Amino acid sequence: MKFAVLVFPGSNCDLDMYHTIKDVLGEEVEYVWHDATDLSAYDGILVPGGFSYGDYLRCGAMANQSNVMEEVKKAAEAGKPVLGVCNGFQILTEAGLLPGALLRNKNLKFICKDVNLRVVNNDTLFTNQYDKDEIITIPIAHGEGNYYCDAETLEQLQQNNQIVFTYESENPNGSLADIAGIVNGRGNVLGMMPHPERAADEVLGNAQGLALFKSIVKQWRESNVNQA
């Protein structure tokens, strides 16, 4: 499987994504600059965290104007897996690929620590290697991770089982309904604030995020076998 790790001015988690895919998973991966106009060579798209364009205007708003985002939309429409983490989640909401918005943390402070997540939906291409309701520990590092949507959207997310991860025991940023990660209606676009790529290698003392990336590869391989 071949992944693209998008790089915007201000990205700072692209190295972690790249390392997880290449050195831990052993899959193909390339950095793709924000001005790229073709992502057709890639099987999966990874939108990393950081502070794209310095978080000017709104987090992710300027990144959404980059050339590459039109290609990300095409990849999503084609059913390819698209993962946005932290600032990547913010970019995906700005692009309209996921509903809702990420607001300032309730305490108005940047938060960087490990949090417990509940795997609410393990029947997705991103979570099939987890157990339902499994509790995992994944780090967060954000100032605008407070997920918000209107009541109608929340009802749709709940009814369609699009809420994939919720904060367990403690909601660090005030997110509506304790939401930490959601998928689109089709299930091939995931946005989450916690950083699974920072918990994907035993050398870090925590590899509970690795199953997310293994899930993507497993689903992709099975899909290609079925199509063959």
C-alpha atoms as an extended CHARMM CRD file, in Angstrom:
* protein
*
       228  EXT
         1         1  MET       CA              0.0000000000        0.0000000000        0.0000000000  PROA      1               0.0000000000
         2         2  LYS       CA              1.3100000000        3.4530000000       -0.8730000000  PROA      2               0.0000000000
         3         3  PHE       CA              0.5700000000        6.4520000000        1.3370000000  PROA      3               0.0000000000
         4         4  ALA       CA              0.8960000000       10.1910000000        0.8010000000  PROA      4               0.0000000000
         5         5  VAL       CA              1.7960000000       12.3550000000        3.7960000000  PROA      5               0.0000000000
         6         6  LEU       CA              0.7310000000       15.8960000000        2.9970000000  PROA      6               0.0000000000
         7         7  VAL       CA              3.0610000000       18.7200000000        3.9930000000  PROA      7               0.0000000000
         8         8  PHE       CA              1.8620000000       22.2970000000        4.4630000000  PROA      8               0.0000000000
         9         9  PRO       CA              3.9650000000       25.2370000000        5.6390000000  PROA      9               0.0000000000
        10        10  GLY       CA              3.8020000000       24.7620000000        9.4030000000  PROA      10              0.0000000000
        11        11  SER       CA              3.1920000000       21.0050000000        9.4510000000  PROA      11              0.0000000000
        12        12  ASN       CA              5.1710000000       19.4020000000       12.2630000000  PROA      12              0.0000000000
        13        13  CYS       CA              3.8010000000       15.8600000000       12.5680000000  PROA      13              0.0000000000
        14        14  ASP       CA              4.6040000000       14.7560000000        9.0300000000  PROA      14              0.0000000000
        15        15  LEU       CA              7.8240000000       13.1030000000       10.2080000000  PROA      15              0.0000000000
        16        16  ASP       CA              5.9260000000       11.0340000000       12.7780000000  PROA      16              0.0000000000
        17        17  MET       CA              3.4210000000        9.8890000000       10.1420000000  PROA      17              0.0000000000
        18        18  TYR       CA              6.1990000000        9.0090000000        7.7160000000  PROA      18              0.0000000000
        19        19  HSD       CA              8.1200000000        7.0320000000       10.3400000000  PROA      19              0.0000000000
        20        20  THR       CA              5.0280000000        5.0770000000       11.3710000000  PROA      20              0.0000000000
        21        21  ILE       CA              4.2390000000        4.0320000000        7.8040000000  PROA      21              0.0000000000
        22        22  LYS       CA              7.7600000000        3.3330000000        6.5540000000  PROA      22              0.0000000000
        23        23  ASP       CA              9.6950000000        2.1070000000        9.5750000000  PROA      23              0.0000000000
        24        24  VAL       CA              6.9860000000        0.5070000000       11.7070000000  PROA      24              0.0000000000
        25        25  LEU       CA              4.4140000000       -0.7440000000        9.1740000000  PROA      25              0.0000000000
        26        26  GLY       CA              6.8970000000       -1.2900000000        6.3600000000  PROA      26              0.0000000000
        27        27  GLU       CA              4.6130000000        0.2130000000        3.7110000000  PROA      27              0.0000000000
        28        28  GLU       CA              5.4120000000        2.6990000000        0.9470000000  PROA      28              0.0000000000
        29        29  VAL       CA              5.0870000000        6.3760000000        1.7660000000  PROA      29              0.0000000000
        30        30  GLU       CA              6.0620000000        9.7250000000        0.2650000000  PROA      30              0.0000000000
        31        31  TYR       CA              5.8780000000       13.3280000000        1.3760000000  PROA      31              0.0000000000
        32        32  VAL       CA              3.5860000000       15.3860000000       -0.8560000000  PROA      32              0.0000000000
        33        33  TRP       CA              3.8730000000       19.1730000000       -0.8420000000  PROA      33              0.0000000000
        34        34  HSD       CA              0.7740000000       21.3420000000       -0.5820000000  PROA      34              0.0000000000
        35        35  ASP       CA              0.9670000000       22.5390000000       -4.1900000000  PROA      35              0.0000000000
        36        36  ALA       CA              0.6200000000       19.0190000000       -5.6640000000  PROA      36              0.0000000000
        37        37  THR       CA             -2.0810000000       18.5950000000       -8.2970000000  PROA      37              0.0000000000
        38        38  ASP       CA             -2.2420000000       14.8020000000       -8.5410000000  PROA      38              0.0000000000
        39        39  LEU       CA             -2.6740000000       12.1750000000       -5.8060000000  PROA      39              0.0000000000
        40        40  SER       CA             -3.7740000000        9.3480000000       -8.0970000000  PROA      40              0.0000000000
        41        41  ALA       CA             -0.6150000000        7.3330000000       -7.4270000000  PROA      41              0.0000000000
        42        42  TYR       CA             -1.4740000000        6.9280000000       -3.7370000000  PROA      42              0.0000000000
        43        43  ASP       CA             -3.7710000000        4.4190000000       -2.0240000000  PROA      43              0.0000000000
        44        44  GLY       CA             -4.1790000000        6.3700000000        1.2060000000  PROA      44              0.0000000000
        45        45  ILE       CA             -3.9030000000       10.0420000000        2.1750000000  PROA      45              0.0000000000
        46        46  LEU       CA             -2.5790000000       11.2040000000        5.5520000000  PROA      46              0.0000000000
        47        47  VAL       CA             -3.1370000000       14.8060000000        6.6590000000  PROA      47              0.0000000000
        48        48  PRO       CA             -0.8350000000       15.3770000000        9.6410000000  PROA      48              0.0000000000
        49        49  GLY       CA             -0.9690000000       17.7270000000       12.5840000000  PROA      49              0.0000000000
        50        50  GLY       CA              0.9130000000       20.9370000000       13.1500000000  PROA      50              0.0000000000
        51        51  PHE       CA              0.1500000000       24.5850000000       12.5880000000  PROA      51              0.0000000000
        52        52  SER       CA             -0.4810000000       24.8640000000        8.8560000000  PROA      52              0.0000000000
        53        53  TYR       CA              0.0710000000       28.4530000000        7.7220000000  PROA      53              0.0000000000
        54        54  GLY       CA              0.5720000000       29.4220000000       11.3490000000  PROA      54              0.0000000000
        55        55  ASP       CA             -3.1280000000       28.7900000000       12.1160000000  PROA      55              0.0000000000
        56        56  TYR       CA             -3.8750000000       32.2300000000       10.6880000000  PROA      56              0.0000000000
        57        57  LEU       CA             -7.5060000000       33.1100000000       10.0280000000  PROA      57              0.0000000000
        58        58  ARG       CA             -8.8050000000       29.7860000000       11.4310000000  PROA      58              0.0000000000
        59        59  CYS       CA             -7.0000000000       26.5100000000       12.0230000000  PROA      59              0.0000000000
        60        60  GLY       CA             -6.9420000000       24.6890000000        8.6860000000  PROA      60              0.0000000000
        61        61  ALA       CA             -8.7200000000       27.4400000000        6.7500000000  PROA      61              0.0000000000
        62        62  MET       CA             -5.7340000000       28.5170000000        4.6740000000  PROA      62              0.0000000000
        63        63  ALA       CA             -4.5310000000       24.9450000000        4.1480000000  PROA      63              0.0000000000
        64        64  ASN       CA             -7.9290000000       24.1990000000        2.6370000000  PROA      64              0.0000000000
        65        65  GLN       CA             -7.1290000000       26.7010000000       -0.1350000000  PROA      65              0.0000000000
        66        66  SER       CA             -4.0480000000       24.7210000000       -1.2170000000  PROA      66              0.0000000000
        67        67  ASN       CA             -4.0200000000       22.9640000000       -4.5780000000  PROA      67              0.0000000000
        68        68  VAL       CA             -3.6410000000       19.5510000000       -2.9910000000  PROA      68              0.0000000000
        69        69  MET       CA             -6.9900000000       19.7490000000       -1.1930000000  PROA      69              0.0000000000
        70        70  GLU       CA             -8.9050000000       19.4260000000       -4.4490000000  PROA      70              0.0000000000
        71        71  GLU       CA             -7.0280000000       16.1690000000       -4.9680000000  PROA      71              0.0000000000
        72        72  VAL       CA             -7.8210000000       15.0540000000       -1.4100000000  PROA      72              0.0000000000
        73        73  LYS       CA            -11.5090000000       15.5900000000       -2.1650000000  PROA      73              0.0000000000
        74        74  LYS       CA            -11.1700000000       13.5000000000       -5.3250000000  PROA      74              0.0000000000
        75        75  ALA       CA             -9.4470000000       10.7340000000       -3.3510000000  PROA      75              0.0000000000
        76        76  ALA       CA            -12.2220000000       10.7860000000       -0.7630000000  PROA      76              0.0000000000
        77        77  GLU       CA            -14.8780000000       10.6380000000       -3.4790000000  PROA      77              0.0000000000
        78        78  ALA       CA            -13.0730000000        7.6460000000       -4.9810000000  PROA      78              0.0000000000
        79        79  GLY       CA            -13.3470000000        5.8290000000       -1.6470000000  PROA      79              0.0000000000
        80        80  LYS       CA             -9.6760000000        5.9960000000       -0.6990000000  PROA      80              0.0000000000
        81        81  PRO       CA             -8.8760000000        6.2050000000        3.0280000000  PROA      81              0.0000000000
        82        82  VAL       CA             -8.1860000000        9.7550000000        4.1940000000  PROA      82              0.0000000000
        83        83  LEU       CA             -6.9330000000       10.3040000000        7.7520000000  PROA      83              0.0000000000
        84        84  GLY       CA             -6.6640000000       13.7610000000        9.3100000000  PROA      84              0.0000000000
        85        85  VAL       CA             -5.0440000000       14.0720000000       12.7350000000  PROA      85              0.0000000000
        86        86  CYS       CA             -5.2430000000       17.1970000000       14.9190000000  PROA      86              0.0000000000
        87        87  ASN       CA             -4.6410000000       20.0660000000       12.4630000000  PROA      87              0.0000000000
        88        88  GLY       CA             -5.4790000000       17.5020000000        9.7760000000  PROA      88              0.0000000000
        89        89  PHE       CA             -8.9170000000       17.0620000000       11.3810000000  PROA      89              0.0000000000
        90        90  GLN       CA             -9.3540000000       20.8260000000       11.3580000000  PROA      90              0.0000000000
        91        91  ILE       CA             -8.4130000000       20.9390000000        7.6590000000  PROA      91              0.0000000000
        92        92  LEU       CA            -10.9070000000       18.1860000000        6.7930000000  PROA      92              0.0000000000
        93        93  THR       CA            -13.7420000000       20.0860000000        8.4670000000  PROA      93              0.0000000000
        94        94  GLU       CA            -12.7570000000       23.2730000000        6.6510000000  PROA      94              0.0000000000
        95        95  ALA       CA            -12.8080000000       21.2890000000        3.3950000000  PROA      95              0.0000000000
        96        96  GLY       CA            -16.3040000000       20.0100000000        4.1000000000  PROA      96              0.0000000000
        97        97  LEU       CA            -15.1130000000       16.4090000000        4.1030000000  PROA      97              0.0000000000
        98        98  LEU       CA            -16.2800000000       16.0850000000        7.7030000000  PROA      98              0.0000000000
        99        99  PRO       CA            -19.1050000000       17.9300000000        9.4750000000  PROA      99              0.0000000000
       100       100  GLY       CA            -18.6910000000       20.2980000000       12.3920000000  PROA      100             0.0000000000
       101       101  ALA       CA            -15.8220000000       22.5000000000       13.5280000000  PROA      101             0.0000000000
       102       102  LEU       CA            -12.9840000000       22.5360000000       16.0620000000  PROA      102             0.0000000000
       103       103  LEU       CA            -13.1930000000       25.4220000000       18.5340000000  PROA      103             0.0000000000
       104       104  ARG       CA            -10.7930000000       26.7240000000       21.1710000000  PROA      104             0.0000000000
       105       105  ASN       CA            -10.3280000000       24.3700000000       24.1020000000  PROA      105             0.0000000000
       106       106  LYS       CA            -12.8140000000       25.1030000000       26.8560000000  PROA      106             0.0000000000
       107       107  ASN       CA            -10.0300000000       26.2270000000       29.2090000000  PROA      107             0.0000000000
       108       108  LEU       CA             -8.5350000000       28.4140000000       26.4360000000  PROA      108             0.0000000000
       109       109  LYS       CA             -5.1510000000       26.7550000000       26.9390000000  PROA      109             0.0000000000
       110       110  PHE       CA             -2.9700000000       24.4870000000       24.8230000000  PROA      110             0.0000000000
       111       111  ILE       CA             -3.1360000000       20.9210000000       26.1700000000  PROA      111             0.0000000000
       112       112  CYS       CA             -0.4180000000       18.3150000000       25.6990000000  PROA      112             0.0000000000
       113       113  LYS       CA             -0.8090000000       15.0040000000       27.5310000000  PROA      113             0.0000000000
       114       114  ASP       CA             -1.9670000000       11.3940000000       27.2440000000  PROA      114             0.0000000000
       115       115  VAL       CA             -5.7190000000       10.7660000000       27.2570000000  PROA      115             0.0000000000
       116       116  ASN       CA             -7.8960000000        7.6750000000       27.3360000000  PROA      116             0.0000000000
       117       117  LEU       CA            -10.1370000000        7.0150000000       24.3430000000  PROA      117             0.0000000000
       118       118  ARG       CA            -13.0180000000        4.6180000000       23.9040000000  PROA      118             0.0000000000
       119       119  VAL       CA            -13.2960000000        2.8650000000       20.5430000000  PROA      119             0.0000000000
       120       120  VAL       CA            -17.0130000000        3.4640000000       20.0360000000  PROA      120             0.0000000000
       121       121  ASN       CA            -17.1020000000        2.0320000000       16.5100000000  PROA      121             0.0000000000
       122       122  ASN       CA            -14.6540000000       -0.6980000000       15.5520000000  PROA      122             0.0000000000
       123       123  ASP       CA            -16.4750000000       -1.4850000000       12.3220000000  PROA      123             0.0000000000
       124       124  THR       CA            -14.5570000000        0.9980000000       10.1590000000  PROA      124             0.0000000000
       125       125  LEU       CA            -11.5430000000        0.7070000000        7.8940000000  PROA      125             0.0000000000
       126       126  PHE       CA             -9.6000000000        2.6500000000       10.5460000000  PROA      126             0.0000000000
       127       127  THR       CA            -10.5720000000        0.6240000000       13.6330000000  PROA      127             0.0000000000
       128       128  ASN       CA            -11.1250000000       -2.9970000000       12.5840000000  PROA      128             0.0000000000
       129       129  GLN       CA             -8.0770000000       -4.0900000000       14.5970000000  PROA      129             0.0000000000
       130       130  TYR       CA             -9.5510000000       -2.7770000000       17.8430000000  PROA      130             0.0000000000
       131       131  ASP       CA            -12.2920000000       -4.2790000000       19.9940000000  PROA      131             0.0000000000
       132       132  LYS       CA            -15.5490000000       -2.4070000000       20.4230000000  PROA      132             0.0000000000
       133       133  ASP       CA            -15.4250000000       -0.2470000000       23.5530000000  PROA      133             0.0000000000
       134       134  GLU       CA            -11.6920000000       -0.9170000000       23.9100000000  PROA      134             0.0000000000
       135       135  ILE       CA             -9.9470000000        1.7750000000       25.9490000000  PROA      135             0.0000000000
       136       136  ILE       CA             -6.6780000000        3.0330000000       24.4690000000  PROA      136             0.0000000000
       137       137  THR       CA             -4.2390000000        5.7130000000       25.5790000000  PROA      137             0.0000000000
       138       138  ILE       CA             -3.2280000000        8.2310000000       22.9110000000  PROA      138             0.0000000000
       139       139  PRO       CA             -1.5130000000       11.6350000000       23.2920000000  PROA      139             0.0000000000
       140       140  ILE       CA             -3.1330000000       14.9560000000       22.4380000000  PROA      140             0.0000000000
       141       141  ALA       CA             -1.4530000000       18.2850000000       21.6920000000  PROA      141             0.0000000000
       142       142  HSD       CA             -3.8060000000       21.0730000000       20.6410000000  PROA      142             0.0000000000
       143       143  GLY       CA             -5.3060000000       24.4270000000       21.4890000000  PROA      143             0.0000000000
       144       144  GLU       CA             -8.3930000000       24.1050000000       19.2780000000  PROA      144             0.0000000000
       145       145  GLY       CA             -9.7150000000       20.5920000000       19.7660000000  PROA      145             0.0000000000
       146       146  ASN       CA            -13.1770000000       21.3590000000       21.1020000000  PROA      146             0.0000000000
       147       147  TYR       CA            -15.4440000000       19.5760000000       18.5960000000  PROA      147             0.0000000000
       148       148  TYR       CA            -18.7530000000       21.2840000000       17.9010000000  PROA      148             0.0000000000
       149       149  CYS       CA            -21.7050000000       20.7290000000       15.5840000000  PROA      149             0.0000000000
       150       150  ASP       CA            -25.3900000000       21.6160000000       15.6520000000  PROA      150             0.0000000000
       151       151  ALA       CA            -28.0020000000       19.3390000000       17.2270000000  PROA      151             0.0000000000
       152       152  GLU       CA            -29.1810000000       17.9430000000       13.8870000000  PROA      152             0.0000000000
       153       153  THR       CA            -25.6550000000       17.0010000000       12.8420000000  PROA      153             0.0000000000
       154       154  LEU       CA            -24.9520000000       15.3810000000       16.2060000000  PROA      154             0.0000000000
       155       155  GLU       CA            -28.0990000000       13.2850000000       15.8730000000  PROA      155             0.0000000000
       156       156  GLN       CA            -26.9850000000       12.1670000000       12.4060000000  PROA      156             0.0000000000
       157       157  LEU       CA            -23.5100000000       11.2690000000       13.6760000000  PROA      157             0.0000000000
       158       158  GLN       CA            -25.0130000000        9.1890000000       16.4640000000  PROA      158             0.0000000000
       159       159  GLN       CA            -27.6490000000        7.4800000000       14.3090000000  PROA      159             0.0000000000
       160       160  ASN       CA            -25.1510000000        6.6480000000       11.5410000000  PROA      160             0.0000000000
       161       161  ASN       CA            -22.5000000000        5.4110000000       14.0010000000  PROA      161             0.0000000000
       162       162  GLN       CA            -20.0420000000        8.0050000000       12.7050000000  PROA      162             0.0000000000
       163       163  ILE       CA            -18.5860000000        8.7640000000       16.1420000000  PROA      163             0.0000000000
       164       164  VAL       CA            -15.5100000000        6.5390000000       16.2360000000  PROA      164             0.0000000000
       165       165  PHE       CA            -13.5920000000        7.7120000000       19.3080000000  PROA      165             0.0000000000
       166       166  THR       CA            -14.7650000000        9.4400000000       22.4780000000  PROA      166             0.0000000000
       167       167  TYR       CA            -12.8030000000       10.7330000000       25.4450000000  PROA      167             0.0000000000
       168       168  GLU       CA            -13.0660000000        8.3600000000       28.3750000000  PROA      168             0.0000000000
       169       169  SER       CA            -13.1630000000        9.5020000000       32.0180000000  PROA      169             0.0000000000
       170       170  GLU       CA            -11.9760000000       13.0160000000       31.1590000000  PROA      170             0.0000000000
       171       171  ASN       CA            -12.9790000000       15.3760000000       28.3670000000  PROA      171             0.0000000000
       172       172  PRO       CA             -9.8640000000       17.5480000000       28.0650000000  PROA      172             0.0000000000
       173       173  ASN       CA            -11.1520000000       20.2090000000       25.6850000000  PROA      173             0.0000000000
       174       174  GLY       CA            -14.9330000000       20.4130000000       26.1480000000  PROA      174             0.0000000000
       175       175  SER       CA            -15.8390000000       18.5470000000       22.9540000000  PROA      175             0.0000000000
       176       176  LEU       CA            -19.5440000000       18.0050000000       22.3640000000  PROA      176             0.0000000000
       177       177  ALA       CA            -20.6230000000       14.5080000000       23.4460000000  PROA      177             0.0000000000
       178       178  ASP       CA            -16.9790000000       13.7630000000       24.3740000000  PROA      178             0.0000000000
       179       179  ILE       CA            -16.1690000000       13.3660000000       20.6560000000  PROA      179             0.0000000000
       180       180  ALA       CA            -12.5130000000       12.7190000000       19.8280000000  PROA      180             0.0000000000
       181       181  GLY       CA            -12.8790000000       11.3620000000       16.2900000000  PROA      181             0.0000000000
       182       182  ILE       CA            -15.5280000000       10.9580000000       13.5760000000  PROA      182             0.0000000000
       183       183  VAL       CA            -15.8750000000        9.4820000000       10.0930000000  PROA      183             0.0000000000
       184       184  ASN       CA            -17.8390000000       10.6900000000        7.1130000000  PROA      184             0.0000000000
       185       185  GLY       CA            -21.0420000000        8.9420000000        6.0600000000  PROA      185             0.0000000000
       186       186  ARG       CA            -19.1830000000        6.6390000000        3.6980000000  PROA      186             0.0000000000
       187       187  GLY       CA            -16.6800000000        5.7040000000        6.3920000000  PROA      187             0.0000000000
       188       188  ASN       CA            -13.4830000000        6.3490000000        4.4270000000  PROA      188             0.0000000000
       189       189  VAL       CA            -12.5570000000        9.7480000000        5.9260000000  PROA      189             0.0000000000
       190       190  LEU       CA            -11.5420000000        9.9090000000        9.5910000000  PROA      190             0.0000000000
       191       191  GLY       CA            -10.7160000000       13.0150000000       11.5760000000  PROA      191             0.0000000000
       192       192  MET       CA             -9.4050000000       12.7960000000       15.1250000000  PROA      192             0.0000000000
       193       193  MET       CA             -7.6700000000       15.1700000000       17.5250000000  PROA      193             0.0000000000
       194       194  PRO       CA             -5.4740000000       12.6220000000       19.3910000000  PROA      194             0.0000000000
       195       195  HSD       CA             -2.2230000000       11.5560000000       17.6970000000  PROA      195             0.0000000000
       196       196  PRO       CA             -2.0840000000        7.7860000000       16.9670000000  PROA      196             0.0000000000
       197       197  GLU       CA              1.2140000000        8.2550000000       15.1060000000  PROA      197             0.0000000000
       198       198  ARG       CA              2.7940000000        9.3530000000       18.3870000000  PROA      198             0.0000000000
       199       199  ALA       CA              1.7410000000        6.0690000000       19.9710000000  PROA      199             0.0000000000
       200       200  ALA       CA              2.6900000000        3.6440000000       17.2260000000  PROA      200             0.0000000000
       201       201  ASP       CA              6.1670000000        2.4530000000       18.1770000000  PROA      201             0.0000000000
       202       202  GLU       CA              7.2010000000        0.4160000000       21.2260000000  PROA      202             0.0000000000
       203       203  VAL       CA             10.3300000000        2.5470000000       21.5420000000  PROA      203             0.0000000000
       204       204  LEU       CA              7.9890000000        5.3520000000       22.6370000000  PROA      204             0.0000000000
       205       205  GLY       CA              6.5490000000        3.1800000000       25.3980000000  PROA      205             0.0000000000
       206       206  ASN       CA              3.1190000000        3.0650000000       23.7830000000  PROA      206             0.0000000000
       207       207  ALA       CA              2.0620000000        1.4040000000       20.5220000000  PROA      207             0.0000000000
       208       208  GLN       CA             -1.7120000000        1.4640000000       21.0070000000  PROA      208             0.0000000000
       209       209  GLY       CA             -2.1360000000        3.7660000000       18.0310000000  PROA      209             0.0000000000
       210       210  LEU       CA             -0.5010000000        1.3360000000       15.6070000000  PROA      210             0.0000000000
       211       211  ALA       CA             -3.6710000000       -0.7470000000       15.2140000000  PROA      211             0.0000000000
       212       212  LEU       CA             -5.3010000000        2.1880000000       13.4620000000  PROA      212             0.0000000000
       213       213  PHE       CA             -2.7200000000        2.1240000000       10.6840000000  PROA      213             0.0000000000
       214       214  LYS       CA             -2.7870000000       -1.6780000000       10.5610000000  PROA      214             0.0000000000
       215       215  SER       CA             -6.5600000000       -1.4640000000       10.1300000000  PROA      215             0.0000000000
       216       216  ILE       CA             -6.1840000000        0.7320000000        7.0500000000  PROA      216             0.0000000000
       217       217  VAL       CA             -3.6930000000       -1.6410000000        5.4370000000  PROA      217             0.0000000000
       218       218  LYS       CA             -5.7560000000       -4.7280000000        6.2660000000  PROA      218             0.0000000000
       219       219  GLN       CA             -8.9150000000       -3.2390000000        4.7460000000  PROA      219             0.0000000000
       220       220  TRP       CA             -7.0410000000       -2.1070000000        1.6310000000  PROA      220             0.0000000000
       221       221  ARG       CA             -5.4760000000       -5.5150000000        1.0460000000  PROA      221             0.0000000000
       222       222  GLU       CA             -8.7490000000       -7.3410000000        1.5410000000  PROA      222             0.0000000000
       223       223  SER       CA            -10.5170000000       -4.9520000000       -0.8220000000  PROA      223             0.0000000000
       224       224  ASN       CA             -7.8960000000       -5.4960000000       -3.5150000000  PROA      224             0.0000000000
       225       225  VAL       CA             -8.0740000000       -9.2790000000       -3.1440000000  PROA      225             0.0000000000
       226       226  ASN       CA            -11.8560000000       -9.1610000000       -3.5390000000  PROA      226             0.0000000000
       227       227  GLN       CA            -11.5390000000       -7.0010000000       -6.6390000000  PROA      227             0.0000000000
       228       228  ALA       CA             -8.9160000000       -9.2440000000       -8.2320000000  PROA      228             0.0000000000
